[in-house]
PDB file of C-alpha atoms and ligand atoms in Angstrom:
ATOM      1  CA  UNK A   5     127.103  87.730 106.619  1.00 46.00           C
ATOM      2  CA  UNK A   6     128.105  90.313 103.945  1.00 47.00           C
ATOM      3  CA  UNK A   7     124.999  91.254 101.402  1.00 45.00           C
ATOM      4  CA  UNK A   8     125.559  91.871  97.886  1.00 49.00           C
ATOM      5  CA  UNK A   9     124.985  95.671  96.987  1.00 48.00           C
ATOM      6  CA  UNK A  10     122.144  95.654  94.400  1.00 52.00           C
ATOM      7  CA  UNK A  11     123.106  95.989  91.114  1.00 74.00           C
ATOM      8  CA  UNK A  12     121.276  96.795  87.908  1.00 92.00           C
ATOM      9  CA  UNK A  13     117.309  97.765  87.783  1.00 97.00           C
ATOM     10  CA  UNK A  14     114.138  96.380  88.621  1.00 98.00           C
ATOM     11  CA  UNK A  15     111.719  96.212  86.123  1.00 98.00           C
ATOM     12  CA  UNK A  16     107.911  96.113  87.125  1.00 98.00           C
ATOM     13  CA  UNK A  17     105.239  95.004  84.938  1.00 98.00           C
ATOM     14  CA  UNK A  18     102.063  96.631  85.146  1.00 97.00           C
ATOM     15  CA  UNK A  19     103.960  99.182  87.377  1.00 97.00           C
ATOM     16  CA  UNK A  20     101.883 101.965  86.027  1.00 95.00           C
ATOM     17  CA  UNK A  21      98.697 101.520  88.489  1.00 94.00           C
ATOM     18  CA  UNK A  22      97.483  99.393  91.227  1.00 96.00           C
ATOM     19  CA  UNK A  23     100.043  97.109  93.420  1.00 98.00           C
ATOM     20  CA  UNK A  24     102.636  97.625  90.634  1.00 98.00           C
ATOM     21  CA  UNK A  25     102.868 101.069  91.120  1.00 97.00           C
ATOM     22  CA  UNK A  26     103.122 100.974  95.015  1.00 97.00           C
ATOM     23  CA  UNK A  27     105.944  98.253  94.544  1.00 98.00           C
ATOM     24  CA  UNK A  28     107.689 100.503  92.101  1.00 97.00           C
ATOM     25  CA  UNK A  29     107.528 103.130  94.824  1.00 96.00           C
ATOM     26  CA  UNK A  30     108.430 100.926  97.015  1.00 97.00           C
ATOM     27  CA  UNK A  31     111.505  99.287  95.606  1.00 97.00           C
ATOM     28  CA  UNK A  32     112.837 103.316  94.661  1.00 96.00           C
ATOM     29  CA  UNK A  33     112.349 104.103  98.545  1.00 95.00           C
ATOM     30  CA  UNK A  34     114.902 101.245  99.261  1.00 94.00           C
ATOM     31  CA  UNK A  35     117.335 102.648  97.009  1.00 94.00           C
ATOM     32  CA  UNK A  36     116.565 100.320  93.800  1.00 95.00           C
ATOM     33  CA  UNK A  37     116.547 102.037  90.726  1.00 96.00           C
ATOM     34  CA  UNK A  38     113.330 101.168  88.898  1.00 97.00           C
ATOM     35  CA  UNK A  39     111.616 100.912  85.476  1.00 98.00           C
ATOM     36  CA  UNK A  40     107.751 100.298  85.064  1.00 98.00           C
ATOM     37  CA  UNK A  41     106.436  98.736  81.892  1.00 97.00           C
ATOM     38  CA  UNK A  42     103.024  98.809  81.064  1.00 95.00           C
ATOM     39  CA  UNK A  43     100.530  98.807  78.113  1.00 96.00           C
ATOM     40  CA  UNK A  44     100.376 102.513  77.732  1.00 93.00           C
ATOM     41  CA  UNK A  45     103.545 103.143  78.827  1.00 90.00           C
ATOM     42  CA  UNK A  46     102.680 106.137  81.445  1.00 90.00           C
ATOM     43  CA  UNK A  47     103.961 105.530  84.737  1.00 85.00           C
ATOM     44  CA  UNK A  48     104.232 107.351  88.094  1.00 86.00           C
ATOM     45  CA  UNK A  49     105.390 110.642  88.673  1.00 85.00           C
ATOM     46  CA  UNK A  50     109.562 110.914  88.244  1.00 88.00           C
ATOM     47  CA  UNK A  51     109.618 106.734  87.612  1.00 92.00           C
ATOM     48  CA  UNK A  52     110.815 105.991  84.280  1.00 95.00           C
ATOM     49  CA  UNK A  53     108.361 104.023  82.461  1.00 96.00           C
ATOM     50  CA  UNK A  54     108.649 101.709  78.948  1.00 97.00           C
ATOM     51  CA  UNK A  55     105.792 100.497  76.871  1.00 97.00           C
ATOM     52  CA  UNK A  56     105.469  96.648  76.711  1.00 98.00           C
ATOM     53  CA  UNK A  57     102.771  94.236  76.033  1.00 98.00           C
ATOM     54  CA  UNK A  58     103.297  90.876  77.922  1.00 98.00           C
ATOM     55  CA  UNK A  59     100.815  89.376  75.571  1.00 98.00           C
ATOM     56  CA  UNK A  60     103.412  89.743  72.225  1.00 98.00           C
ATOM     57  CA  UNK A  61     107.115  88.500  72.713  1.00 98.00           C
ATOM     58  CA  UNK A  62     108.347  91.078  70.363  1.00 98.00           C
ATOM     59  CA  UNK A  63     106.973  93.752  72.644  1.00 98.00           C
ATOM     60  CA  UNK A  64     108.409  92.292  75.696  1.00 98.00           C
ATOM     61  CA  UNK A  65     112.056  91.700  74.233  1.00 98.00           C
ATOM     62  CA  UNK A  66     112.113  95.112  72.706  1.00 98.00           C
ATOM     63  CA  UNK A  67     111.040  96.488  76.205  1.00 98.00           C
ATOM     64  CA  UNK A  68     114.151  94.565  78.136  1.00 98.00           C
ATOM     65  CA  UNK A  69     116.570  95.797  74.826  1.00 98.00           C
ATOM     66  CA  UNK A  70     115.468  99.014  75.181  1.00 97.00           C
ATOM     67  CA  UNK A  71     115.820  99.044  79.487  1.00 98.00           C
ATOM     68  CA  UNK A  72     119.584  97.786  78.904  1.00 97.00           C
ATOM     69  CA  UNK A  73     120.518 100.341  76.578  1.00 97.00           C
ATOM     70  CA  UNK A  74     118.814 103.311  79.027  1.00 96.00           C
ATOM     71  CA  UNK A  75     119.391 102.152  82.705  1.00 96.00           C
ATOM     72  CA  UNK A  76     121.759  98.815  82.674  1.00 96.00           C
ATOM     73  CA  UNK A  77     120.430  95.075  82.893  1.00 97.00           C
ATOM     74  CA  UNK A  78     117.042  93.881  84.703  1.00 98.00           C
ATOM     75  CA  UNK A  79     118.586  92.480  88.037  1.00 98.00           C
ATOM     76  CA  UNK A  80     114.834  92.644  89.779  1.00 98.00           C
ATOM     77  CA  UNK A  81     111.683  91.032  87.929  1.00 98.00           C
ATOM     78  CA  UNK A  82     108.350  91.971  89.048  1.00 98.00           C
ATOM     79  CA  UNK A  83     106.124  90.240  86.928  1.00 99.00           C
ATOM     80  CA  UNK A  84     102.526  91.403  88.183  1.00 98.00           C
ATOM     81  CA  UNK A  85     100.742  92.596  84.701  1.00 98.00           C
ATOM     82  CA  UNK A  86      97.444  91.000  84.514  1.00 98.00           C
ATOM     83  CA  UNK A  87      93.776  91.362  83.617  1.00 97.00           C
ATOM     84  CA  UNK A  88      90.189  89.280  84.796  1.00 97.00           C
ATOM     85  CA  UNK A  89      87.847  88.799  82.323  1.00 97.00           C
ATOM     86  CA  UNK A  90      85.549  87.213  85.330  1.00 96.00           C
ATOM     87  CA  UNK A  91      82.163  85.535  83.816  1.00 97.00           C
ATOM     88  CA  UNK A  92      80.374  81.797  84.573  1.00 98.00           C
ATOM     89  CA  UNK A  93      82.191  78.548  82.933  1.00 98.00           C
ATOM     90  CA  UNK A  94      79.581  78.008  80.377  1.00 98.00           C
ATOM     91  CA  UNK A  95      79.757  81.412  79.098  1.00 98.00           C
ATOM     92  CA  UNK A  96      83.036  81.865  79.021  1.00 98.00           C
ATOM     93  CA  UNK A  97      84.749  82.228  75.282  1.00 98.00           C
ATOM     94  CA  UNK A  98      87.987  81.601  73.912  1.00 98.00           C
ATOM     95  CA  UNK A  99      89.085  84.942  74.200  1.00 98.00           C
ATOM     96  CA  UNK A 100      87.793  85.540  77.484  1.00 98.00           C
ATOM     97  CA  UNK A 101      90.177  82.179  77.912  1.00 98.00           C
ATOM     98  CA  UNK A 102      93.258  83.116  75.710  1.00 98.00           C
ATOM     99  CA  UNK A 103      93.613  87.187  76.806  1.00 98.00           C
ATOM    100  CA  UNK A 104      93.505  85.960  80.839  1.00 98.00           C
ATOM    101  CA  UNK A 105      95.958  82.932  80.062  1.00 98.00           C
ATOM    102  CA  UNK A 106      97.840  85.334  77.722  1.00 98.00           C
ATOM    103  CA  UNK A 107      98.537  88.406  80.356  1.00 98.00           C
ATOM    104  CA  UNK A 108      98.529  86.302  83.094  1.00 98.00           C
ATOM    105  CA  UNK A 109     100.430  83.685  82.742  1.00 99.00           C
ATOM    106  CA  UNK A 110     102.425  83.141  79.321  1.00 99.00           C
ATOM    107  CA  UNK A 111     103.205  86.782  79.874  1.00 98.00           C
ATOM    108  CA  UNK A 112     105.001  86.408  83.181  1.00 99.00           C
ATOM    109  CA  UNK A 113     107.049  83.487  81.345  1.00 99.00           C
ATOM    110  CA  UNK A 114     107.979  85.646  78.387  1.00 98.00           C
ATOM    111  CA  UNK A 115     109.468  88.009  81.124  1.00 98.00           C
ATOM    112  CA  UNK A 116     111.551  85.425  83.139  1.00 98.00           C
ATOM    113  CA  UNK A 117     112.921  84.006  79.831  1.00 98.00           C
ATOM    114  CA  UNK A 118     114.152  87.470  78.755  1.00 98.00           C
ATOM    115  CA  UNK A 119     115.497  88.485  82.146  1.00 98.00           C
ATOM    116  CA  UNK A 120     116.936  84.965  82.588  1.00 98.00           C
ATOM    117  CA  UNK A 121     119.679  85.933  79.898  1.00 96.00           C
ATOM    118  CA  UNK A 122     121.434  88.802  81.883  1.00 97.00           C
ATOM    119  CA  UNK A 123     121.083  87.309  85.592  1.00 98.00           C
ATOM    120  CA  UNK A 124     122.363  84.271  84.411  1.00 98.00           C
ATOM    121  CA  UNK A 125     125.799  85.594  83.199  1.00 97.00           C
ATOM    122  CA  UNK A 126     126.019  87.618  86.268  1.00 97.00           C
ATOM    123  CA  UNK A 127     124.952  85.083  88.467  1.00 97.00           C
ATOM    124  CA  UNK A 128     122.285  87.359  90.783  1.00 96.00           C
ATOM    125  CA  UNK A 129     118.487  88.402  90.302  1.00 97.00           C
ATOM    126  CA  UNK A 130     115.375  88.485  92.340  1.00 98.00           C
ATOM    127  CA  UNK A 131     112.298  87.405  90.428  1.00 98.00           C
ATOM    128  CA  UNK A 132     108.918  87.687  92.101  1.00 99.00           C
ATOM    129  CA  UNK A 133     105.480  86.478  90.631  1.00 99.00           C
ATOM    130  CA  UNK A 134     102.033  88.020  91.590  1.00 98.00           C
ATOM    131  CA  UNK A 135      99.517  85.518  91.497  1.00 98.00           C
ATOM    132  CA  UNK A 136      96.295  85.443  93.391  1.00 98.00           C
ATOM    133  CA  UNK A 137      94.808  83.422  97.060  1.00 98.00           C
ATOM    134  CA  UNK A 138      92.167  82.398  93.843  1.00 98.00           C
ATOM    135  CA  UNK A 139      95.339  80.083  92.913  1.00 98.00           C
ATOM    136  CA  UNK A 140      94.467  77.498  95.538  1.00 97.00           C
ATOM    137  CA  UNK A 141      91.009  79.173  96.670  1.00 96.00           C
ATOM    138  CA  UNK A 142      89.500  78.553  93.183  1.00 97.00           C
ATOM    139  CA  UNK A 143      86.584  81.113  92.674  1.00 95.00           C
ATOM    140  CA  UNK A 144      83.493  81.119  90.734  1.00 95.00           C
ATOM    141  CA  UNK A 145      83.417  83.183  87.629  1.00 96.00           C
ATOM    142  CA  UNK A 146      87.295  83.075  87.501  1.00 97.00           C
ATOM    143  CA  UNK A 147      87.979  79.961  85.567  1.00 98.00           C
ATOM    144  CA  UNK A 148      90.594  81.866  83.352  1.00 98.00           C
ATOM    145  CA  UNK A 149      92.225  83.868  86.246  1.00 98.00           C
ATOM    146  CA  UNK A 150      92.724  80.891  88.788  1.00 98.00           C
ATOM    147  CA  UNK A 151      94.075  78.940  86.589  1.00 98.00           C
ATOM    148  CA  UNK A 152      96.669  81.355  84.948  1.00 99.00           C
ATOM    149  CA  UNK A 153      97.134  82.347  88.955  1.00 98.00           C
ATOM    150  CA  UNK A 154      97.574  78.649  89.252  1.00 98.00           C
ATOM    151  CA  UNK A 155     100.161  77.990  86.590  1.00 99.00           C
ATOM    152  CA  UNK A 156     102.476  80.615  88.389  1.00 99.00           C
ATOM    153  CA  UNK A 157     102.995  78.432  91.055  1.00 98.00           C
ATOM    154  CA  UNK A 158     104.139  76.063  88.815  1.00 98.00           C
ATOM    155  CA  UNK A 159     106.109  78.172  86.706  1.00 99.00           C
ATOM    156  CA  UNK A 160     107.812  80.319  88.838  1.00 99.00           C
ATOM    157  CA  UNK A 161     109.431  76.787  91.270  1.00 98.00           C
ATOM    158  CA  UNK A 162     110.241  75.219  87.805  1.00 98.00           C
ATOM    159  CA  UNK A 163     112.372  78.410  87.089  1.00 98.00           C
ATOM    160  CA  UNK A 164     113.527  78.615  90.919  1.00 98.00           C
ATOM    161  CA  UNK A 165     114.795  75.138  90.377  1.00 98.00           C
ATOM    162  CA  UNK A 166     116.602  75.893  87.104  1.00 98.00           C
ATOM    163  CA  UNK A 167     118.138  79.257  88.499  1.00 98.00           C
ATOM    164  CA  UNK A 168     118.583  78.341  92.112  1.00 97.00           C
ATOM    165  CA  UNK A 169     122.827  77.489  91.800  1.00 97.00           C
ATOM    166  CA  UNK A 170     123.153  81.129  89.807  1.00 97.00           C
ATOM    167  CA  UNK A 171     122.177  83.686  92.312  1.00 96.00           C
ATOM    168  CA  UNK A 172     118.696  84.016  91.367  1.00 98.00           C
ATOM    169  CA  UNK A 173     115.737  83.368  93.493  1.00 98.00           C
ATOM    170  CA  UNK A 174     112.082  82.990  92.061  1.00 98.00           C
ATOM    171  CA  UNK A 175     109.084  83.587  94.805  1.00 98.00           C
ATOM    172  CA  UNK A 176     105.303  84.170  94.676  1.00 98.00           C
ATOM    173  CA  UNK A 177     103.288  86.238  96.383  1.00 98.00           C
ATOM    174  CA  UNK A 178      99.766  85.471  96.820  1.00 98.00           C
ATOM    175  CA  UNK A 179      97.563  88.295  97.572  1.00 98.00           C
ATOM    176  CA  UNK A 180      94.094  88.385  98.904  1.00 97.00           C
ATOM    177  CA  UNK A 181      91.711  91.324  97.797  1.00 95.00           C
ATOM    178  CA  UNK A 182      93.499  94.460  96.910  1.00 96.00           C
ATOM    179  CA  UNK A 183      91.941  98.272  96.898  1.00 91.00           C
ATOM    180  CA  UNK A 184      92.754  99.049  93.130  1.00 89.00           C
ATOM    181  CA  UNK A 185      90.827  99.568  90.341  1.00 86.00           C
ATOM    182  CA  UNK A 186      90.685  95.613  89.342  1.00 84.00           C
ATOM    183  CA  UNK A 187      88.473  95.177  93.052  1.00 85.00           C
ATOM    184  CA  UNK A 188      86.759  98.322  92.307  1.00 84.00           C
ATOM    185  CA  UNK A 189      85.210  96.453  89.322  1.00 82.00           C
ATOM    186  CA  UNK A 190      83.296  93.850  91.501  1.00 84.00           C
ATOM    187  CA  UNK A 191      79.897  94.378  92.510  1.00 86.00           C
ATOM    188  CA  UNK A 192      78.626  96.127  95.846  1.00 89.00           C
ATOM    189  CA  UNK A 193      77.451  92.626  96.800  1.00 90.00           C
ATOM    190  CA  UNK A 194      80.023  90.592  95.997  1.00 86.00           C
ATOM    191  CA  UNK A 195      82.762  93.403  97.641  1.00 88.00           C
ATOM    192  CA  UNK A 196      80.309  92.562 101.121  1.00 90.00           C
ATOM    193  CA  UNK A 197      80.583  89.031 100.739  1.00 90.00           C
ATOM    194  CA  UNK A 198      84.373  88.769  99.895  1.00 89.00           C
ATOM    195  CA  UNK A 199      84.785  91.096 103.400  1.00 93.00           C
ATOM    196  CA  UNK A 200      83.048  88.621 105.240  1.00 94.00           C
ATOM    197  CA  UNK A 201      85.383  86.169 105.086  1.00 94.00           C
ATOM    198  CA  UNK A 202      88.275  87.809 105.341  1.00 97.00           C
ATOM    199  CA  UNK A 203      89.434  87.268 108.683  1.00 97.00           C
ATOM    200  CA  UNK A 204      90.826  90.672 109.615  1.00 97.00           C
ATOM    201  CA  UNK A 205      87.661  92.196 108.156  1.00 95.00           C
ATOM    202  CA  UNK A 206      89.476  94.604 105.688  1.00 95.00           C
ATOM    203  CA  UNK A 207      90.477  95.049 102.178  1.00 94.00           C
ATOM    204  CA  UNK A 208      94.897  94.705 101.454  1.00 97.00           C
ATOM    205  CA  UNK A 209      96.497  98.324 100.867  1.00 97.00           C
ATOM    206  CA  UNK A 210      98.984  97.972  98.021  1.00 98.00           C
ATOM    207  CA  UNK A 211     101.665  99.165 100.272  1.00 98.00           C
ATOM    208  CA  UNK A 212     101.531  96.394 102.072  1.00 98.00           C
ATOM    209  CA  UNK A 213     101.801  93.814  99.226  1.00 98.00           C
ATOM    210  CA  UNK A 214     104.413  96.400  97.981  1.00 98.00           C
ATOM    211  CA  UNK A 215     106.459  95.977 101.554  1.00 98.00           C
ATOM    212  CA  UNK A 216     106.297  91.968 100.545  1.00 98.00           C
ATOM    213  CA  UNK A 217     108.010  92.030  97.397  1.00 98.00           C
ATOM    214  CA  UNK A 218     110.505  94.773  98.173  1.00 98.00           C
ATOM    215  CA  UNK A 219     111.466  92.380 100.714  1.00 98.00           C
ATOM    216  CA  UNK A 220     111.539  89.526  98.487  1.00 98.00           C
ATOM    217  CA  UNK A 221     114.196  91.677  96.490  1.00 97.00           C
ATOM    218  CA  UNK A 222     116.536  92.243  98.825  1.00 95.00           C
ATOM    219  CA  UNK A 223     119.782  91.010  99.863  1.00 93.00           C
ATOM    220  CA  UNK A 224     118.130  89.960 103.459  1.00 95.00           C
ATOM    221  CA  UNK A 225     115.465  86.928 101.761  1.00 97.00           C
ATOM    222  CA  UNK A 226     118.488  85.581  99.844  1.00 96.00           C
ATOM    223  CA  UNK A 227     117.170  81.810 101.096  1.00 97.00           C
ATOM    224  CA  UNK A 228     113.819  82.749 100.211  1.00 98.00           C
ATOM    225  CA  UNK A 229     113.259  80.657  96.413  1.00 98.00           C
ATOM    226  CA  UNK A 230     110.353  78.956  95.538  1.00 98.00           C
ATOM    227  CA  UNK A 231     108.416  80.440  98.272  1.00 98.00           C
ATOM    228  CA  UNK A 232     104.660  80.793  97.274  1.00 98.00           C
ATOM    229  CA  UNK A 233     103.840  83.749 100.359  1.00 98.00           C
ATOM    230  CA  UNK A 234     100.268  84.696 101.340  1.00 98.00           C
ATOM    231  CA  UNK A 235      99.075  88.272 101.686  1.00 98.00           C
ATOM    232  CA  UNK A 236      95.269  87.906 101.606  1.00 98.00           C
ATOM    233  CA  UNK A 237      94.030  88.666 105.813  1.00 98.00           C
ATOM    234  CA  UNK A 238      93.988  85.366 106.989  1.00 98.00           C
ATOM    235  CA  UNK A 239      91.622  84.476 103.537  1.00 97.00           C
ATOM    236  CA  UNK A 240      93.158  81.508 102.279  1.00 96.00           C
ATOM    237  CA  UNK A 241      94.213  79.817 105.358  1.00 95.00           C
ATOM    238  CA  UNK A 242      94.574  76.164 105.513  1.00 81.00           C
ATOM    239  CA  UNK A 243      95.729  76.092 101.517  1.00 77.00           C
TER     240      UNK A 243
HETATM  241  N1  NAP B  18      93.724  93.778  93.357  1.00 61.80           N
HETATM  242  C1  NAP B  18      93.642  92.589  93.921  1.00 61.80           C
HETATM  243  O1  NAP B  18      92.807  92.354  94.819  1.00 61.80           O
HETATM  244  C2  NAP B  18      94.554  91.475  93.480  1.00 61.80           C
HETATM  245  C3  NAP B  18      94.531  90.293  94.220  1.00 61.80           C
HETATM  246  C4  NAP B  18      95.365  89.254  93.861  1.00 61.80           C
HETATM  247  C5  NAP B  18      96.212  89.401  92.789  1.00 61.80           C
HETATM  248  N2  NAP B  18      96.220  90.546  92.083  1.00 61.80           N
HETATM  249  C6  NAP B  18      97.141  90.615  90.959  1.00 61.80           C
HETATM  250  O2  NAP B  18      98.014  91.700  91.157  1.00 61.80           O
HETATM  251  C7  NAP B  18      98.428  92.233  89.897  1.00 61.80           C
HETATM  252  C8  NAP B  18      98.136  93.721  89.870  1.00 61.80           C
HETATM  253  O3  NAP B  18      96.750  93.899  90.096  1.00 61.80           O
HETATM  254  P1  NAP B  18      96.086  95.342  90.346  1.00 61.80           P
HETATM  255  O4  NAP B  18      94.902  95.089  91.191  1.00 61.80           O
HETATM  256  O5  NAP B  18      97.117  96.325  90.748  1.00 61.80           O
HETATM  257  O6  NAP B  18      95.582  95.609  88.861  1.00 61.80           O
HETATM  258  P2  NAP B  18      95.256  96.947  88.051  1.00 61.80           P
HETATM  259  O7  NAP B  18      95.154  98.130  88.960  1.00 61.80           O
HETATM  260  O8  NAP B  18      94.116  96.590  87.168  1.00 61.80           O
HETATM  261  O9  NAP B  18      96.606  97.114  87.182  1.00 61.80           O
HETATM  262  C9  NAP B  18      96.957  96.136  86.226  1.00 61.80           C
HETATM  263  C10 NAP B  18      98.262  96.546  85.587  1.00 61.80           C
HETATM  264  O10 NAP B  18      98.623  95.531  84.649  1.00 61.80           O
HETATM  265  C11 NAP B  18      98.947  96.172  83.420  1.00 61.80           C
HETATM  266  N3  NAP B  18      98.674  95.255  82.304  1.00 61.80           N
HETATM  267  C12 NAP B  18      97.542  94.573  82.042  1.00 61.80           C
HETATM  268  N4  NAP B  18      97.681  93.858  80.903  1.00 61.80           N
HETATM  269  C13 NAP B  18      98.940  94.103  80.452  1.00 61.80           C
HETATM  270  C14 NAP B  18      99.684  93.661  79.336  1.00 61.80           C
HETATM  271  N5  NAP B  18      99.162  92.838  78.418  1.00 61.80           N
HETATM  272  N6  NAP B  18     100.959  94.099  79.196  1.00 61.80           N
HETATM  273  C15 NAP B  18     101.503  94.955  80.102  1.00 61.80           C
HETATM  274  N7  NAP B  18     100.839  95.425  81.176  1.00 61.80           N
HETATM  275  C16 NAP B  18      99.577  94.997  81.346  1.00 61.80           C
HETATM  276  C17 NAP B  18      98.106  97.407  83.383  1.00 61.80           C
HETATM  277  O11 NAP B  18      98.680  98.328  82.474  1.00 61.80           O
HETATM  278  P3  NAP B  18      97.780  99.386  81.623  1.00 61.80           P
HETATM  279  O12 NAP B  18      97.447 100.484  82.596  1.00 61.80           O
HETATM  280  O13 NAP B  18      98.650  99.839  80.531  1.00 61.80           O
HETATM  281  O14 NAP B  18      96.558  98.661  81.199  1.00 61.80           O
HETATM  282  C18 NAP B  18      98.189  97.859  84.839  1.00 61.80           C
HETATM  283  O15 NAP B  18      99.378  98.570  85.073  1.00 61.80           O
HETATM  284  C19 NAP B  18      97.659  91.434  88.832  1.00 61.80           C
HETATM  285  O16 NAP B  18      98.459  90.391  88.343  1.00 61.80           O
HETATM  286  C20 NAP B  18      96.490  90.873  89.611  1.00 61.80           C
HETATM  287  O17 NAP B  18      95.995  89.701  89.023  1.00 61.80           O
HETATM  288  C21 NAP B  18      95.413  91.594  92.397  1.00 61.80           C
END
């Protein structure tokens, strides 16, 4: 079967640190030119970076305007921006509520609607969501985060149904616990007991949740849409 040559740049939310920066890395190994937005706008060494919000719509379209003017239209989305703001259901306050739904969720949407606009006319695009094994999992003190994790699922196969006839696929990945700076935040105890149930008895490296979604983007996992794909160890088996 002949592959499409990619075309245009992949733009990676949250591409500055963490699994966005190894999938940036990852997607410029395989020959993708690649953009990575983030809050502060820094980004890794020689990758060229834009400042965007998720959280304000106005941020995010001036981000994509400003990406089509410098390096050609967003072919690739990686939308994997988020935050935790992890504490107990009964103390948990609007904003705790709002900034996780906000970043995590509504902001992945904002993305997909802008980058909808140029796949659609040229009928191609690989859009991949990061949510969470908390999606299905559910887990204590993350009210806010499952549930934005959650809505992804439902989100990103609404879009994969829209888009599916145009060339554009629309998959999830799902990982388990991460080394980056968001697992880094959890306590010493609760780091033990998340190992101990993780199957292969180790923490994800953010190459290998990189590897996933570079994959996703190419040519190869063309029949891939709507796919919601583990990474988590073994974690969330059975969901
Ligand atoms: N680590 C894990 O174990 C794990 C597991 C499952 C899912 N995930 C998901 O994977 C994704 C990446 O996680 P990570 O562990 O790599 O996190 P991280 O190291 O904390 O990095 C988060 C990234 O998101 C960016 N970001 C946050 N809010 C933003 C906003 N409003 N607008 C634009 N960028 C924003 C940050 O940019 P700034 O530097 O500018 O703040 C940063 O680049 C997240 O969606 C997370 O929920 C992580």
């Amino acid at each position: 079967m002949e592959l499409p040559a990619p075309h245009g740049v992949a733009l990676v939310t949250g591409g500055n640190r963490g699994i966005g920066r190894a999938t940036a890395q990852a997607l410029l190994a395989g020959g993708h030119p690649t953009v990575v937005g983030s809050r502060s706008g820094s980004a890794p060494d020689g990758v060229p970076a834009v400042q965007m919000d998720v959280t304000s719509t106005q941020s995010v379209n001036d981000a994509f305007d400003e990406i089509e003017q410098n390096y050609g239209p967003v072919s690739v989305l990686i939308a994997n921006a988020g935050i935790t703001r992890d504490t107990l259901l009964m103390r948990m306050s609007d904003d705790d509520l709002d900034a996780v739904i906000q970043a995590n969720l509504i902001g992945a949407i904002r993305c997909m609607r802008r980058a909808a606009r140029n796949m659609v006319k040229a009928r191609n695009g690989r859009i991949v969501l990061v949510s969470s094994v908390v999606w299905a999992l559910g887990s204590a003190g993350q009210t806010n985060y499952a549930a934005a994790k959650a809505g992804l699922i439902g989100a990103g196969r609404s879009v994969a149904r829209e888009l599916g006839g145009r060339g554009i696929t629309v998959n999830i990945v799902a990982p388990g616990f991460i080394d980056t700076d968001m697992t880094q935040e959890l306590s010493a105890a609760d780091r033990a007991a998340i190992l101990a149930a993780i199957p292969t008895g180790r923490y994800g490296e953010v190459s290998e949740v990189a590897d996933l979604i570079a994959y996703l983007c190419s040519p190869q996992a063309a029949y891939i849409n709507g796919a919601v794909i583990p990474i988590d160890g073994g974690l969330g088996m059975g969901h």
